Structure formats: C-alpha cells, structure tokens
Amino acid sequence: MSKSLREYWVVCLFLAVMLLGSMAVVGAADTLRKGGILRVAIAGEPPTLDTHWTTANAVGLISWHINEGLFALDEKYAPVPMLLDDYRIEDGGKRYVFELRKGVLFHNGKELSAEDVIASLNRWGRIAAVGKTLYENISSIAAPDKYTVVLQLVKPSGTVPVMLAIPNPMAAIYPKEVIEEAGEGKITTFVGTGPYRFVEHRPDRYIKLKRFEDYIGRSEPASGASGMKHAYVDEILFIPVPDVAVRIAGVETGEYDYAEQITQDSYGRLKDRSDIDTLIVKPWWWPMAVLNKDRGPFTDKRVRQAFLAALDMEPIMAAAFGSKEFYRLDPGCLFKEQIWYTDAGGENYNQANLEKARQLLKEAGYKGEPLRWMTTTEIPWVYTTALVASKQLEKVGFNIELEVMDWATAIDRRSRVETWEIYGTANTFTVDPAVWPSIYPAPPVNWKGEEKDKVIERLNTEITFEARYAAWEELQRLFYEDVPLVKFGDFFDLSIKSPRLNGFEPRPPIPYFWNVWLSK
C-alpha cells in the first residue's frame, strides 16, 4: 500500500471516529430534554416567599429559584461570584469593591444595577440575623456608578463573601422598586434575576414557577449552587404535603416527582424499588448535648470533660439512626464535604474512657448532684441519643434525670439556665465557622472565654482562607478542650424521587431544581 493511500485511510478512520463521537454527544444531549412540569412535594406551607424575612427551609427552597445574590456557594461550599463580574478587597480588608455583571435582567425586564443592590442589602441588613451581624461592621455602602458597589467596613473581615452567599436567609437582590413597595412589611411582589419566575401562590395547594426565558446566567460550569443554571423544565410546582406517608405515596403513584424529608424507617422498603430513587442527603446535621456552663456542676470544665470522655458514640448513633448509611462517627464541627473540615482536637472525640471520666469527676469533686437533661419524644433521635448516652454516663457516676417534654416547652426553657443542666438538640448545616452560632456567648450554648474570643477575632478579621483556616483549627481544638457541648456524630436525611427526574443532586442545606430535566 502506497504512503498516500495509507494516509488516505488514516484520515478516513479519523473522520469516522470523530463522526461516531459527535453522534454520541448528540445522543447524550438529547437526554437533556426541555419541557414538562416538575412537581415537588414539600413538608409544609411556606410562611412567606420573602427570603430576607425568615430562615424557614420551605422559603429558601422556593425563593432561590426566583432570586439570586451577589455570591453563591460552590460544590465545596466556598463563596464565588454570582451576580458579580468580579470583586476586589482593598484598604487592608476594610473595603470591598463589587463590579456587577452587565445586562442581567429582573423578571420584570429591568436591568440589574447598583441601586437595586444597595436597596436590597440595606433591607437584608435590617431584617435578617446574618445581615444584622454583617451590618454591625459596615460604615458605608455606596454606588460610584451604575455597575459598582463599594462596601466600607469598620474593621477588616474575610467573611463578607460567605455571608452574602448564605442561601437562607439569602441576601437576595430585588429591584429597588420592590423594596420601596414593601416598606417595613414583607415583600409581596416576587421579582428576581433567577432562572425561574414566580407565577402564582395558592395557599396549601401549590406555588407555581415558570422558566424565565430571558435569564442571563453565568458561563462557568455548574458547581454546587454556582455557575451555569439551566431551566430545562417549563414549570415547577412546589406542593405542600405535611404527611410524610402521603409524600411517599405521591412519588409511588407518579403524582410527585420529588419528595423531601422522608422518614428513615421507610428506606428499607423503598431502596430496592425500580420506580423510586432513594437519595441520602449527605451531610445534613449532627445531634448534640448542650451543657449548662452558667450554673451547677458543669461550671467546672473537668465535669464537662468527664461527660465527653465517658461516651461511646457508636451505640448512641446506632440506636438513634439505625442503618450506618444514615450516620457516621466524626469529630469535625463542620463536615468532611466542606473546605473547612478539620479533625483538630479529634483525639478527645468518642473516647469511651470510663476510667478517665471517673478520675475527672473525682478531681472536680462531683458528688452525684442531679443533672436534668431536657429532651423530647417529638423528635425521636433527640430522645434516643439522650436515653442511650445517659445510661453510659451513669456507669461513671453521673446522676442523670431525663425530663421529657414537648419541643416547644424545651425551646422556651432553654433560655432559663436555672431549669436545666443538659439540653438535647442538633447542629444544623453551617457554611462557614464564623457564622456557626455555637461559638458565640449566646443562649443556649453560651460559650464564653477570653482565649476563644481572641481566636474568633482572628477568624473574623483575617482575609485569606489559609489564615482563617488556621484560626478555625485552633478554635476546634479549644472546643474539644473546653467542651461547651458534646457532638455525638453526623447524621443524614432521606428524600425520594421519580427515575424520570434527571440531573438532580441532593445537596444541603436546601435542594435546587435548575439543571434538572424530566424524561418523557
């Protein structure tokens, strides 16, 4: 075969391979079908759709399809620009200059501008708890031009991007006119820049969103809640379904495409079904016991350390959550899936060291005083963790008295430190250590300490991630030394979906339904 003929066949083979490859891409792309109505069964009726107003998950779940902020969280829960083209930090960390993306449209056709950002952030700073915290450190906010916003701080802070990226309560950007219309009340005109626009809310029946055809998204690949957002489905119906059995039955019959907050005891029955996909939402929360450091035996750090040293976390978590698919033992105060994860101080987690616990109690002079543990059967794992842990603690000399009450009563009593010594609850998903409420001297944890406060100051004022991470590692070591509360382990949530729902990833803290599509 001549050289020219060989070259000819090589070229033909190359073209054939390229053609087959392109056909495969087209075939894959065909699966990304536009159209259809996505039906999402949620656990309850949202109290509002004003995302500045509340931390209720039902509100954030719906609203962040409508609204966007200056930042969003990527797949590792790090803040990255969303409505920003870029930003820079100046004046030693005391000035943030935000450059807005041009041409971004609100659902009413208006172009996003600096005046909308300032009006929205000022309102969020007055209403939302995390906004109030940020605004305590803001000396001014100004717009030198239509697409630039300058945030001047009182002291340096590296937390500004993440506080503006938290999805619930989101620092959502509304048109200035919507903010002015609301005044001091709740927003009732739900206009944003997101991939879906609000259409209708029929209380206790549904909230209807439709694709925003003029959506101007980002060009970067999707990463977590950041990057590209494609609105493949025509409509999303968020349907309040308070009864978990009805939510499950609805997915089984095809009435719903997705249902949230499914009881874990349903997992065994559902996991092998071909007509339902079970989704373990990881990470989620972690159960804990808060120790009263203001009065009683736990004012002595050695008694708190003895409490931690005595516990064997495996039987506690197994009793509360059953299958190992729904829990793991881990010392991290933030989760393995996050950029902030560290196991610093972890040698003091899950010790099951009865002799050490007894010795610490002896040194502290604990005489068996009763320790009231507030718990509830309304949240089964809150009660079960208390029950199993108390049996372990009694083996080393603790005198535990479980006080079972309704959850509302427990929440009411936790601010009155004279009524309890131990309080059972959970740590919810936290995106950044600086906004983890348990590190601050506020009820119910009320963790105080000069050394701790100095480390928190570094965590809040350092600018680089490396410097902030070093402060966080030190803070978690202090956490395990001072024992303001005790972590039992991580646990995970369960949701279910129809196999016809494609591209969905169950990510905490709340799911989203852009970049998903429905099979025929």
Short mmCIF file of C-alpha atoms in Angstrom, two decimals:
data_model
loop_
_atom_site.label_atom_id
_atom_site.label_comp_id
_atom_site.label_asym_id
_atom_site.label_seq_id
_atom_site.Cartn_x
_atom_site.Cartn_y
_atom_site.Cartn_z
CA MET A 1 0.00 0.00 0.00
CA SER A 2 1.43 3.34 -1.02
CA LYS A 3 2.17 6.07 1.52
CA SER A 4 -0.50 8.32 0.05
CA LEU A 5 -3.11 5.55 0.22
CA ARG A 6 -2.20 4.80 3.85
CA GLU A 7 -2.56 8.46 4.68
CA TYR A 8 -5.94 8.48 2.94
CA TRP A 9 -7.26 5.59 5.05
CA VAL A 10 -5.85 7.12 8.23
CA VAL A 11 -7.76 10.31 7.50
CA CYS A 12 -10.93 8.30 6.77
CA LEU A 13 -10.59 6.40 10.03
CA PHE A 14 -10.05 9.63 11.95
CA LEU A 15 -13.15 11.20 10.40
CA ALA A 16 -15.21 8.10 11.19
CA VAL A 17 -14.15 8.19 14.84
CA MET A 18 -14.96 11.89 15.03
CA LEU A 19 -18.38 11.28 13.46
CA LEU A 20 -19.20 8.49 15.90
CA GLY A 21 -18.08 10.69 18.79
CA SER A 22 -20.26 13.56 17.64
CA MET A 23 -23.22 11.19 17.28
CA ALA A 24 -22.68 10.02 20.87
CA VAL A 25 -22.63 13.64 22.08
CA VAL A 26 -25.86 14.38 20.21
CA GLY A 27 -27.44 11.28 21.73
CA ALA A 28 -26.38 12.37 25.22
CA ALA A 29 -27.59 15.91 24.58
CA ASP A 30 -31.00 14.58 23.54
CA THR A 31 -31.48 13.34 27.09
CA LEU A 32 -31.29 16.94 28.31
CA ARG A 33 -34.91 17.44 27.39
CA LYS A 34 -36.62 20.78 27.80
CA GLY A 35 -40.23 20.82 28.88
CA GLY A 36 -42.59 19.31 31.39
CA ILE A 37 -43.95 20.25 34.80
CA LEU A 38 -41.83 19.27 37.81
CA ARG A 39 -43.91 18.51 40.90
CA VAL A 40 -42.06 18.85 44.21
CA ALA A 41 -43.73 17.68 47.43
CA ILE A 42 -42.53 19.82 50.33
CA ALA A 43 -43.14 19.25 54.03
CA GLY A 44 -45.26 22.33 54.69
CA GLU A 45 -46.72 25.62 53.53
CA PRO A 46 -44.10 28.43 53.43
CA PRO A 47 -44.96 31.34 55.74
CA THR A 48 -43.82 33.84 53.06
CA LEU A 49 -41.68 33.95 49.93
CA ASP A 50 -39.71 36.94 51.22
CA THR A 51 -36.25 35.42 51.50
CA HIS A 52 -34.94 38.28 53.67
CA TRP A 53 -37.62 37.65 56.26
CA THR A 54 -37.09 34.12 57.58
CA THR A 55 -34.73 31.15 57.85
CA ALA A 56 -37.53 28.64 57.16
CA ASN A 57 -36.26 25.98 54.77
CA ALA A 58 -39.55 25.98 52.84
CA VAL A 59 -38.93 29.63 51.94
CA GLY A 60 -35.32 29.21 50.86
CA LEU A 61 -36.18 26.07 48.86
CA ILE A 62 -38.57 28.03 46.65
CA SER A 63 -37.07 31.51 46.68
CA TRP A 64 -33.59 30.76 45.43
CA HIS A 65 -35.07 29.60 42.13
CA ILE A 66 -36.52 33.11 41.82
CA ASN A 67 -33.82 35.21 43.48
CA GLU A 68 -30.05 35.41 43.35
CA GLY A 69 -27.38 37.13 45.42
CA LEU A 70 -24.01 38.64 44.74
CA PHE A 71 -22.36 35.33 45.68
CA ALA A 72 -23.31 31.65 45.65
CA LEU A 73 -21.78 28.52 47.20
CA ASP A 74 -19.79 26.13 45.02
CA GLU A 75 -19.58 22.34 45.40
CA LYS A 76 -17.22 22.68 48.39
CA TYR A 77 -19.43 25.40 49.94
CA ALA A 78 -16.97 28.18 49.18
CA PRO A 79 -18.44 31.57 48.14
CA VAL A 80 -17.95 32.52 44.47
CA PRO A 81 -19.45 35.41 42.42
CA MET A 82 -22.99 35.03 41.08
CA LEU A 83 -24.37 38.48 40.14
CA LEU A 84 -20.85 39.89 40.22
CA ASP A 85 -18.46 40.08 37.30
CA ASP A 86 -15.61 40.47 39.78
CA TYR A 87 -14.73 41.94 43.15
CA ARG A 88 -11.62 43.12 44.97
CA ILE A 89 -10.64 43.72 48.57
CA GLU A 90 -8.83 46.95 49.45
CA ASP A 91 -7.80 49.04 52.45
CA GLY A 92 -6.33 46.07 54.32
CA GLY A 93 -9.59 44.15 54.21
CA LYS A 94 -11.88 47.05 55.11
CA ARG A 95 -13.20 47.84 51.62
CA TYR A 96 -14.98 45.53 49.19
CA VAL A 97 -15.49 46.76 45.64
CA PHE A 98 -18.18 44.81 43.77
CA GLU A 99 -18.37 45.00 39.97
CA LEU A 100 -21.80 43.86 38.79
CA ARG A 101 -22.42 41.78 35.68
CA LYS A 102 -23.92 43.94 32.94
CA GLY A 103 -27.09 43.01 31.12
CA VAL A 104 -28.59 40.88 33.91
CA LEU A 105 -32.38 41.22 33.82
CA PHE A 106 -35.00 41.04 36.53
CA HIS A 107 -38.19 39.15 35.73
CA ASN A 108 -39.95 42.48 35.10
CA GLY A 109 -37.47 43.34 32.33
CA LYS A 110 -35.43 45.87 34.31
CA GLU A 111 -31.63 45.62 34.17
CA LEU A 112 -29.84 44.94 37.46
CA SER A 113 -28.00 47.99 38.77
CA ALA A 114 -26.10 49.19 41.84
CA GLU A 115 -29.17 50.99 43.23
CA ASP A 116 -31.03 47.66 43.40
CA VAL A 117 -28.11 46.03 45.21
CA ILE A 118 -27.83 48.81 47.80
CA ALA A 119 -31.59 48.88 48.49
CA SER A 120 -31.70 45.09 48.84
CA LEU A 121 -28.63 44.76 51.06
CA ASN A 122 -29.77 47.59 53.33
CA ARG A 123 -33.11 45.87 53.85
CA TRP A 124 -31.49 42.45 54.39
CA GLY A 125 -29.14 44.08 56.90
CA ARG A 126 -32.11 45.40 58.88
CA ILE A 127 -34.18 42.19 58.84
CA ALA A 128 -32.06 39.03 58.58
CA ALA A 129 -29.99 37.88 61.56
CA VAL A 130 -26.88 37.25 59.47
CA GLY A 131 -27.46 40.58 57.74
CA LYS A 132 -27.60 42.39 61.06
CA THR A 133 -24.32 40.76 62.05
CA LEU A 134 -22.61 41.93 58.85
CA TYR A 135 -24.06 45.43 59.07
CA GLU A 136 -22.63 45.94 62.54
CA ASN A 137 -19.29 46.17 60.76
CA ILE A 138 -20.38 48.32 57.80
CA SER A 139 -19.65 52.05 57.92
CA SER A 140 -20.98 52.88 54.44
CA ILE A 141 -22.30 51.42 51.20
CA ALA A 142 -22.18 53.47 48.01
CA ALA A 143 -22.53 53.28 44.23
CA PRO A 144 -19.88 55.28 42.35
CA ASP A 145 -21.54 54.21 39.08
CA LYS A 146 -24.37 52.05 37.75
CA TYR A 147 -22.45 48.79 37.97
CA THR A 148 -20.21 49.30 41.02
CA VAL A 149 -20.97 48.96 44.73
CA VAL A 150 -18.43 49.83 47.42
CA LEU A 151 -18.80 48.35 50.89
CA GLN A 152 -16.69 50.10 53.55
CA LEU A 153 -16.13 48.23 56.82
CA VAL A 154 -15.21 49.42 60.29
CA LYS A 155 -12.61 46.67 60.68
CA PRO A 156 -11.16 44.07 58.31
CA SER A 157 -13.24 40.99 57.55
CA GLY A 158 -12.81 37.93 55.38
CA THR A 159 -16.40 36.78 55.99
CA VAL A 160 -18.24 39.21 53.69
CA PRO A 161 -18.47 36.91 50.63
CA VAL A 162 -19.78 33.91 52.57
CA MET A 163 -22.33 35.98 54.49
CA LEU A 164 -23.62 37.27 51.15
CA ALA A 165 -23.71 33.68 49.80
CA ILE A 166 -25.73 32.01 52.57
CA PRO A 167 -28.91 30.76 50.88
CA ASN A 168 -31.18 31.04 53.88
CA PRO A 169 -31.90 33.86 54.70
CA MET A 170 -30.38 34.87 51.37
CA ALA A 171 -29.09 38.36 50.69
CA ALA A 172 -31.33 38.30 47.62
CA ILE A 173 -31.24 41.20 45.22
CA TYR A 174 -34.66 42.62 44.36
CA PRO A 175 -35.50 45.65 42.19
CA LYS A 176 -35.28 48.84 44.20
CA GLU A 177 -38.97 49.48 43.49
CA VAL A 178 -39.96 46.16 45.13
CA ILE A 179 -38.00 47.09 48.26
CA GLU A 180 -39.67 50.50 48.42
CA GLU A 181 -43.11 48.98 47.86
CA ALA A 182 -42.66 46.61 50.82
CA GLY A 183 -41.66 49.37 53.21
CA GLU A 184 -41.36 47.86 56.69
CA GLY A 185 -43.57 44.89 55.78
CA LYS A 186 -42.97 41.69 53.85
CA ILE A 187 -42.25 41.65 50.15
CA THR A 188 -45.29 40.54 48.15
CA THR A 189 -44.02 41.22 44.62
CA PHE A 190 -41.67 38.32 43.99
CA VAL A 191 -39.28 39.52 41.30
CA GLY A 192 -35.71 38.34 40.99
CA THR A 193 -32.99 37.50 38.47
CA GLY A 194 -33.16 33.70 38.83
CA PRO A 195 -33.82 31.03 36.20
CA TYR A 196 -37.47 30.71 37.25
CA ARG A 197 -40.05 33.45 37.77
CA PHE A 198 -42.92 33.49 40.23
CA VAL A 199 -46.37 32.92 38.73
CA GLU A 200 -48.89 32.02 41.42
CA HIS A 201 -49.27 31.04 45.06
CA ARG A 202 -52.41 29.18 46.08
CA PRO A 203 -52.01 28.59 49.85
CA ASP A 204 -51.93 24.93 50.90
CA ARG A 205 -52.17 23.90 47.23
CA TYR A 206 -49.05 24.98 45.34
CA ILE A 207 -46.53 27.66 44.45
CA LYS A 208 -46.04 27.84 40.68
CA LEU A 209 -42.83 28.98 38.98
CA LYS A 210 -42.15 29.19 35.24
CA ARG A 211 -38.96 29.28 33.23
CA PHE A 212 -37.61 32.82 32.81
CA GLU A 213 -36.91 32.88 29.09
CA ASP A 214 -34.64 35.95 29.32
CA TYR A 215 -32.46 34.56 32.11
CA ILE A 216 -28.85 35.75 31.88
CA GLY A 217 -26.73 33.13 33.59
CA ARG A 218 -23.05 32.63 34.19
CA SER A 219 -20.76 30.94 31.67
CA GLU A 220 -18.79 28.82 34.16
CA PRO A 221 -19.73 25.13 34.54
CA ALA A 222 -22.21 24.38 37.30
CA SER A 223 -20.56 23.79 40.69
CA GLY A 224 -22.87 23.33 43.64
CA ALA A 225 -25.28 26.26 43.61
CA SER A 226 -22.91 28.37 41.49
CA GLY A 227 -22.07 28.57 37.81
CA MET A 228 -24.45 27.80 34.94
CA LYS A 229 -28.16 27.46 35.71
CA HIS A 230 -30.35 25.92 33.02
CA ALA A 231 -34.13 25.98 33.38
CA TYR A 232 -34.98 22.81 31.48
CA VAL A 233 -38.48 22.22 32.86
CA ASP A 234 -41.27 24.57 31.83
CA GLU A 235 -42.78 24.86 35.31
CA ILE A 236 -42.07 23.88 38.90
CA LEU A 237 -44.95 23.26 41.27
CA PHE A 238 -43.97 23.25 44.96
CA ILE A 239 -46.82 21.39 46.67
CA PRO A 240 -47.21 21.45 50.50
CA VAL A 241 -47.76 17.87 51.72
CA PRO A 242 -47.39 17.73 55.54
CA ASP A 243 -48.00 13.97 55.84
CA VAL A 244 -44.83 12.02 55.03
CA ALA A 245 -46.86 8.93 54.07
CA VAL A 246 -48.75 10.99 51.50
CA ARG A 247 -45.48 12.36 50.12
CA ILE A 248 -44.15 8.81 49.69
CA ALA A 249 -47.39 7.58 48.11
CA GLY A 250 -47.37 10.53 45.73
CA VAL A 251 -43.96 9.61 44.34
CA GLU A 252 -45.03 5.96 44.17
CA THR A 253 -48.06 6.80 42.04
CA GLY A 254 -46.30 9.40 39.89
CA GLU A 255 -48.23 12.34 41.33
CA TYR A 256 -44.96 13.90 42.53
CA ASP A 257 -41.51 13.79 41.00
CA TYR A 258 -39.66 14.54 44.23
CA ALA A 259 -40.45 14.44 47.96
CA GLU A 260 -38.34 15.77 50.80
CA GLN A 261 -37.85 14.77 54.45
CA ILE A 262 -38.73 11.08 54.26
CA THR A 263 -38.56 9.05 57.47
CA GLN A 264 -35.52 6.81 57.56
CA ASP A 265 -37.53 3.74 58.55
CA SER A 266 -39.00 3.85 55.03
CA TYR A 267 -35.60 3.32 53.47
CA GLY A 268 -35.57 -0.49 53.70
CA ARG A 269 -38.92 -0.73 51.90
CA LEU A 270 -38.08 1.80 49.18
CA LYS A 271 -34.39 1.37 48.38
CA ASP A 272 -34.72 -1.62 46.01
CA ARG A 273 -37.73 -0.39 44.06
CA SER A 274 -37.23 0.30 40.35
CA ASP A 275 -39.90 3.02 40.27
CA ILE A 276 -38.37 5.13 43.10
CA ASP A 277 -34.88 6.52 43.65
CA THR A 278 -33.86 6.89 47.30
CA LEU A 279 -31.48 9.77 47.97
CA ILE A 280 -29.38 10.04 51.11
CA VAL A 281 -28.69 13.72 51.73
CA LYS A 282 -25.12 13.96 53.00
CA PRO A 283 -24.09 15.89 55.01
CA TRP A 284 -27.09 17.08 56.99
CA TRP A 285 -26.99 17.79 60.76
CA TRP A 286 -25.40 16.44 63.93
CA PRO A 287 -27.10 15.74 67.29
CA MET A 288 -25.60 17.23 70.41
CA ALA A 289 -25.95 17.74 74.14
CA VAL A 290 -25.52 21.34 75.30
CA LEU A 291 -24.01 21.61 78.80
CA ASN A 292 -25.08 24.40 81.16
CA LYS A 293 -21.89 26.32 81.92
CA ASP A 294 -23.58 29.15 83.84
CA ARG A 295 -24.61 27.24 86.95
CA GLY A 296 -24.34 23.81 88.54
CA PRO A 297 -21.68 21.07 88.16
CA PHE A 298 -20.86 21.86 84.53
CA THR A 299 -19.33 25.21 85.51
CA ASP A 300 -16.27 23.04 86.24
CA LYS A 301 -14.59 22.18 82.94
CA ARG A 302 -13.42 18.83 84.32
CA VAL A 303 -17.03 17.68 84.72
CA ARG A 304 -17.70 18.60 81.10
CA GLN A 305 -14.55 16.77 80.03
CA ALA A 306 -15.66 13.72 82.03
CA PHE A 307 -19.03 13.79 80.23
CA LEU A 308 -17.25 13.70 76.86
CA ALA A 309 -14.66 11.11 77.92
CA ALA A 310 -17.27 8.60 79.07
CA LEU A 311 -19.24 8.38 75.84
CA ASP A 312 -19.08 5.61 73.24
CA MET A 313 -20.70 7.27 70.23
CA GLU A 314 -21.33 4.15 68.11
CA PRO A 315 -24.22 2.71 70.16
CA ILE A 316 -25.66 6.19 70.65
CA MET A 317 -25.80 6.90 66.91
CA ALA A 318 -26.84 3.35 66.00
CA ALA A 319 -29.81 3.49 68.39
CA ALA A 320 -30.88 6.89 67.07
CA PHE A 321 -30.41 6.37 63.34
CA GLY A 322 -30.31 2.62 62.72
CA SER A 323 -28.54 1.92 59.43
CA LYS A 324 -24.94 3.08 59.10
CA GLU A 325 -25.95 4.62 55.78
CA PHE A 326 -27.58 7.38 57.82
CA TYR A 327 -24.81 8.25 60.26
CA ARG A 328 -21.06 8.38 60.71
CA LEU A 329 -18.71 9.00 63.59
CA ASP A 330 -16.58 12.07 63.00
CA PRO A 331 -15.14 14.82 65.24
CA GLY A 332 -15.45 17.68 62.74
CA CYS A 333 -17.66 20.56 63.79
CA LEU A 334 -18.04 21.27 60.08
CA PHE A 335 -18.46 18.40 57.66
CA LYS A 336 -15.97 16.40 55.58
CA GLU A 337 -17.66 17.66 52.42
CA GLN A 338 -16.70 21.27 53.20
CA ILE A 339 -13.48 23.19 52.63
CA TRP A 340 -13.49 23.98 56.36
CA TYR A 341 -13.30 20.41 57.58
CA THR A 342 -10.67 19.61 60.22
CA ASP A 343 -10.28 16.83 62.76
CA ALA A 344 -8.31 19.09 65.14
CA GLY A 345 -8.95 18.01 68.72
CA GLY A 346 -10.49 14.80 67.46
CA GLU A 347 -8.49 12.62 69.84
CA ASN A 348 -10.99 13.73 72.50
CA TYR A 349 -13.99 12.58 70.47
CA ASN A 350 -15.51 9.11 71.03
CA GLN A 351 -13.09 8.15 73.82
CA ALA A 352 -15.31 5.66 75.72
CA ASN A 353 -12.74 6.02 78.50
CA LEU A 354 -14.62 5.22 81.70
CA GLU A 355 -11.58 5.35 83.96
CA LYS A 356 -10.57 8.79 82.71
CA ALA A 357 -14.13 10.03 83.22
CA ARG A 358 -14.25 8.74 86.79
CA GLN A 359 -10.90 10.35 87.58
CA LEU A 360 -12.00 13.73 86.21
CA LEU A 361 -15.20 13.61 88.27
CA LYS A 362 -13.17 12.79 91.38
CA GLU A 363 -10.79 15.69 90.76
CA ALA A 364 -13.72 18.05 90.24
CA GLY A 365 -15.43 16.95 93.45
CA TYR A 366 -18.67 15.97 91.77
CA LYS A 367 -20.93 14.40 94.45
CA GLY A 368 -23.68 12.94 92.30
CA GLU A 369 -25.82 16.07 92.09
CA PRO A 370 -28.85 15.54 89.81
CA LEU A 371 -28.35 16.67 86.21
CA ARG A 372 -31.62 17.46 84.42
CA TRP A 373 -31.50 16.54 80.72
CA MET A 374 -34.24 18.28 78.70
CA THR A 375 -35.40 16.08 75.83
CA THR A 376 -38.47 15.26 73.75
CA THR A 377 -40.06 12.28 72.04
CA GLU A 378 -41.47 14.57 69.34
CA ILE A 379 -38.08 14.30 67.62
CA PRO A 380 -37.17 10.63 68.14
CA TRP A 381 -33.41 10.95 67.77
CA VAL A 382 -33.30 13.77 70.34
CA TYR A 383 -34.82 11.40 72.88
CA THR A 384 -32.87 8.29 71.84
CA THR A 385 -29.45 9.96 71.99
CA ALA A 386 -30.29 11.24 75.49
CA LEU A 387 -31.54 7.84 76.65
CA VAL A 388 -28.53 5.82 75.45
CA ALA A 389 -25.94 8.43 76.48
CA SER A 390 -27.44 8.76 79.97
CA LYS A 391 -27.05 5.00 80.58
CA GLN A 392 -23.35 5.25 79.68
CA LEU A 393 -22.84 8.30 81.87
CA GLU A 394 -24.42 6.64 84.89
CA LYS A 395 -21.69 3.96 84.75
CA VAL A 396 -19.05 6.54 85.73
CA GLY A 397 -21.11 8.24 88.44
CA PHE A 398 -23.23 10.88 86.68
CA ASN A 399 -26.73 11.26 88.11
CA ILE A 400 -28.86 11.92 85.02
CA GLU A 401 -32.56 12.78 85.23
CA LEU A 402 -34.26 12.76 81.82
CA GLU A 403 -37.01 15.37 81.65
CA VAL A 404 -39.24 14.56 78.66
CA MET A 405 -41.37 17.43 77.38
CA ASP A 406 -42.85 18.79 74.18
CA TRP A 407 -40.37 20.52 71.89
CA ALA A 408 -41.95 23.95 72.25
CA THR A 409 -41.52 23.79 76.03
CA ALA A 410 -37.87 22.75 75.68
CA ILE A 411 -37.16 25.68 73.38
CA ASP A 412 -38.89 28.04 75.79
CA ARG A 413 -37.00 26.75 78.84
CA ARG A 414 -33.52 26.64 77.31
CA SER A 415 -33.05 30.39 77.84
CA ARG A 416 -33.68 29.96 81.58
CA VAL A 417 -30.45 28.43 82.82
CA GLU A 418 -31.89 27.59 86.25
CA THR A 419 -34.23 24.98 84.73
CA TRP A 420 -31.75 22.51 83.17
CA GLU A 421 -28.18 21.16 83.12
CA ILE A 422 -28.23 19.36 79.74
CA TYR A 423 -30.23 20.26 76.64
CA GLY A 424 -30.61 17.91 73.64
CA THR A 425 -30.75 19.44 70.18
CA ALA A 426 -28.87 19.43 66.85
CA ASN A 427 -26.35 21.48 64.95
CA THR A 428 -27.74 22.36 61.53
CA PHE A 429 -25.63 22.70 58.40
CA THR A 430 -23.21 25.65 58.71
CA VAL A 431 -21.45 27.04 55.64
CA ASP A 432 -18.66 28.91 57.44
CA PRO A 433 -17.29 28.66 61.01
CA ALA A 434 -17.72 32.39 61.58
CA VAL A 435 -21.50 32.03 61.27
CA TRP A 436 -21.75 28.95 63.49
CA PRO A 437 -23.83 30.32 66.41
CA SER A 438 -22.44 27.80 68.93
CA ILE A 439 -19.09 29.58 69.14
CA TYR A 440 -20.58 32.79 70.48
CA PRO A 441 -21.62 33.71 74.07
CA ALA A 442 -25.36 33.50 73.36
CA PRO A 443 -28.07 31.06 74.52
CA PRO A 444 -28.46 28.16 74.53
CA VAL A 445 -24.75 27.22 74.13
CA ASN A 446 -23.41 30.43 75.70
CA TRP A 447 -19.73 29.56 75.24
CA LYS A 448 -17.52 32.13 76.95
CA GLY A 449 -13.76 32.50 77.21
CA GLU A 450 -11.08 35.12 76.56
CA GLU A 451 -8.81 32.77 74.60
CA LYS A 452 -11.73 31.62 72.47
CA ASP A 453 -12.76 35.22 71.77
CA LYS A 454 -9.26 36.08 70.56
CA VAL A 455 -9.30 33.18 68.12
CA ILE A 456 -12.76 34.16 66.87
CA GLU A 457 -11.48 37.69 66.29
CA ARG A 458 -8.77 36.22 64.03
CA LEU A 459 -11.31 34.01 62.29
CA ASN A 460 -13.48 37.04 61.53
CA THR A 461 -10.82 39.59 60.59
CA GLU A 462 -8.25 37.60 58.63
CA ILE A 463 -8.66 37.95 54.87
CA THR A 464 -7.05 34.87 53.35
CA PHE A 465 -8.57 31.42 53.58
CA GLU A 466 -5.28 29.99 54.87
CA ALA A 467 -5.16 32.39 57.82
CA ARG A 468 -8.84 31.86 58.62
CA TYR A 469 -8.47 28.08 58.39
CA ALA A 470 -5.55 28.13 60.85
CA ALA A 471 -7.73 30.10 63.30
CA TRP A 472 -10.58 27.62 62.80
CA GLU A 473 -8.33 24.65 63.55
CA GLU A 474 -7.27 26.32 66.78
CA LEU A 475 -10.88 27.10 67.67
CA GLN A 476 -11.96 23.48 67.18
CA ARG A 477 -9.09 22.32 69.44
CA LEU A 478 -10.38 24.74 72.08
CA PHE A 479 -13.88 23.37 71.54
CA TYR A 480 -12.74 19.85 72.45
CA GLU A 481 -10.75 21.11 75.41
CA ASP A 482 -13.44 23.37 76.86
CA VAL A 483 -16.44 21.14 75.93
CA PRO A 484 -19.25 23.74 75.70
CA LEU A 485 -21.37 21.00 74.13
CA VAL A 486 -20.90 17.39 73.02
CA LYS A 487 -21.25 16.16 69.46
CA PHE A 488 -22.49 12.58 69.06
CA GLY A 489 -21.91 12.16 65.30
CA ASP A 490 -23.11 13.17 61.83
CA PHE A 491 -26.48 12.10 60.52
CA PHE A 492 -28.09 12.29 57.10
CA ASP A 493 -31.51 12.98 55.65
CA LEU A 494 -33.57 10.97 53.17
CA SER A 495 -35.53 12.15 50.14
CA ILE A 496 -37.00 10.28 47.20
CA LYS A 497 -37.61 10.98 43.53
CA SER A 498 -39.03 9.50 40.39
CA PRO A 499 -36.50 7.99 37.94
CA ARG A 500 -37.85 10.42 35.34
CA LEU A 501 -36.21 13.30 37.24
CA ASN A 502 -32.65 13.53 35.88
CA GLY A 503 -29.60 15.53 36.88
CA PHE A 504 -30.75 16.11 40.45
CA GLU A 505 -28.18 16.08 43.25
CA PRO A 506 -29.42 16.14 46.87
CA ARG A 507 -27.19 18.81 48.40
CA PRO A 508 -27.64 20.53 51.74
CA PRO A 509 -28.66 22.91 53.10
CA ILE A 510 -31.63 23.02 50.66
CA PRO A 511 -32.14 21.37 47.25
CA TYR A 512 -32.47 23.17 43.92
CA PHE A 513 -34.08 22.24 40.62
CA TRP A 514 -32.22 24.15 37.96
CA ASN A 515 -30.03 21.96 35.70
CA VAL A 516 -32.53 19.09 36.05
CA TRP A 517 -34.83 17.66 33.40
CA LEU A 518 -37.70 15.22 33.04
CA SER A 519 -37.70 12.15 30.83
CA LYS A 520 -40.81 11.56 28.73
#
